[in-house]
């Protein structure tokens, strides 16, 4: 469970336009992730700047990397992102579940089942 200190670090990392674009691109790419060069081109930053931003996002627990052959692939750390959403919504509703319904519906809409091409 994410604590306040971790949430502040995550929000600080996301509070920069390139980093937010990087995370959104990696969420869109899914668990397979993207190679650094593809990611840099997709979000419009140089390789040097990308490296700096990736380091900050990794420290905040929002992305992860893995080596495949000679490439390093970056992907969203879905557990960290889920923890951030949970942190925000933990005390939601105050006994009024309709307050949280729009957020729950938005999250439910993005869930793809195996073989579901409607969200691909």
XYZ file of C-alpha atoms in Angstrom:
120
model
C 0.000 0.000 0.000
C 1.377 3.380 -1.021
C 2.023 5.901 1.730
C 1.953 9.686 1.531
C 5.714 10.020 0.994
C 5.595 7.642 -1.981
C 2.551 9.426 -3.428
C 4.317 12.784 -3.214
C 7.342 11.347 -5.049
C 5.062 9.885 -7.739
C 3.172 13.137 -8.225
C 6.428 15.103 -8.349
C 7.711 12.760 -11.063
C 4.479 13.096 -13.043
C 4.422 16.876 -12.634
C 6.604 17.402 -15.702
C 5.127 17.239 -19.203
C 7.671 14.861 -20.765
C 7.464 12.446 -17.853
C 3.693 12.410 -17.991
C 3.898 11.700 -21.747
C 6.401 8.913 -21.110
C 4.148 7.219 -18.562
C 1.104 7.553 -20.807
C 3.040 6.085 -23.751
C 4.209 3.167 -21.613
C 0.709 2.528 -20.268
C -0.550 2.470 -23.860
C 2.258 0.084 -24.871
C 1.207 -2.347 -22.149
C 3.420 -4.909 -20.428
C 5.633 -5.411 -23.495
C 6.911 -1.850 -23.133
C 9.009 0.140 -25.572
C 12.663 0.469 -26.460
C 14.279 3.757 -25.460
C 14.661 4.983 -29.040
C 11.024 4.344 -29.876
C 9.938 5.964 -26.635
C 12.108 9.057 -27.184
C 10.716 9.567 -30.669
C 7.172 9.031 -29.492
C 7.311 11.646 -26.769
C 9.613 14.087 -28.551
C 12.696 14.144 -26.328
C 16.361 13.490 -27.002
C 17.997 10.316 -25.758
C 19.920 12.225 -23.099
C 16.808 13.928 -21.760
C 14.874 10.663 -21.937
C 17.438 8.962 -19.731
C 17.075 11.680 -17.092
C 13.276 11.433 -17.122
C 13.302 7.621 -17.028
C 15.533 7.698 -13.962
C 13.117 10.003 -12.127
C 10.097 7.889 -13.058
C 11.878 4.714 -12.032
C 12.827 6.206 -8.637
C 9.169 7.068 -8.106
C 8.172 3.451 -8.836
C 6.123 4.337 -11.915
C 8.173 2.575 -14.593
C 10.513 -0.396 -14.828
C 13.112 -1.637 -17.267
C 14.378 -4.976 -18.447
C 17.088 -6.098 -20.810
C 16.224 -8.133 -23.893
C 19.319 -8.963 -25.862
C 21.125 -5.697 -26.486
C 18.053 -3.556 -25.890
C 16.592 -2.125 -22.721
C 12.817 -2.081 -22.748
C 10.842 0.236 -20.514
C 7.326 -0.454 -19.314
C 4.834 1.032 -16.920
C 5.024 -0.278 -13.379
C 1.330 -1.043 -13.201
C 1.521 -1.961 -9.513
C 2.983 1.466 -8.714
C 0.417 3.268 -10.851
C -2.391 1.242 -9.282
C -1.028 2.090 -5.852
C -1.159 5.780 -6.706
C -4.781 5.539 -7.842
C -5.620 3.513 -4.733
C -3.919 6.133 -2.554
C -6.126 8.833 -4.076
C -9.320 6.817 -3.842
C -8.716 5.068 -0.491
C -10.976 7.338 1.529
C -13.404 8.005 -1.278
C -17.130 8.125 -0.887
C -17.678 8.778 2.822
C -20.578 6.333 2.661
C -21.748 7.637 -0.718
C -20.560 5.153 -3.379
C -22.057 7.231 -6.205
C -19.226 9.730 -5.671
C -16.665 7.134 -6.811
C -18.763 5.613 -9.597
C -17.286 7.720 -12.454
C -13.720 6.755 -11.492
C -14.606 3.082 -11.123
C -16.434 3.083 -14.466
C -13.456 4.733 -16.193
C -11.100 2.078 -14.839
C -13.503 -0.732 -15.695
C -13.815 0.541 -19.269
C -10.091 0.114 -19.860
C -9.949 -3.513 -18.780
C -9.381 -5.814 -21.724
C -10.227 -9.467 -21.566
C -8.096 -11.976 -23.494
C -9.233 -11.932 -27.125
C -11.011 -8.581 -26.705
C -10.055 -6.462 -29.714
C -12.408 -3.580 -28.925
C -9.737 -1.924 -26.771
C -6.736 -2.772 -28.917
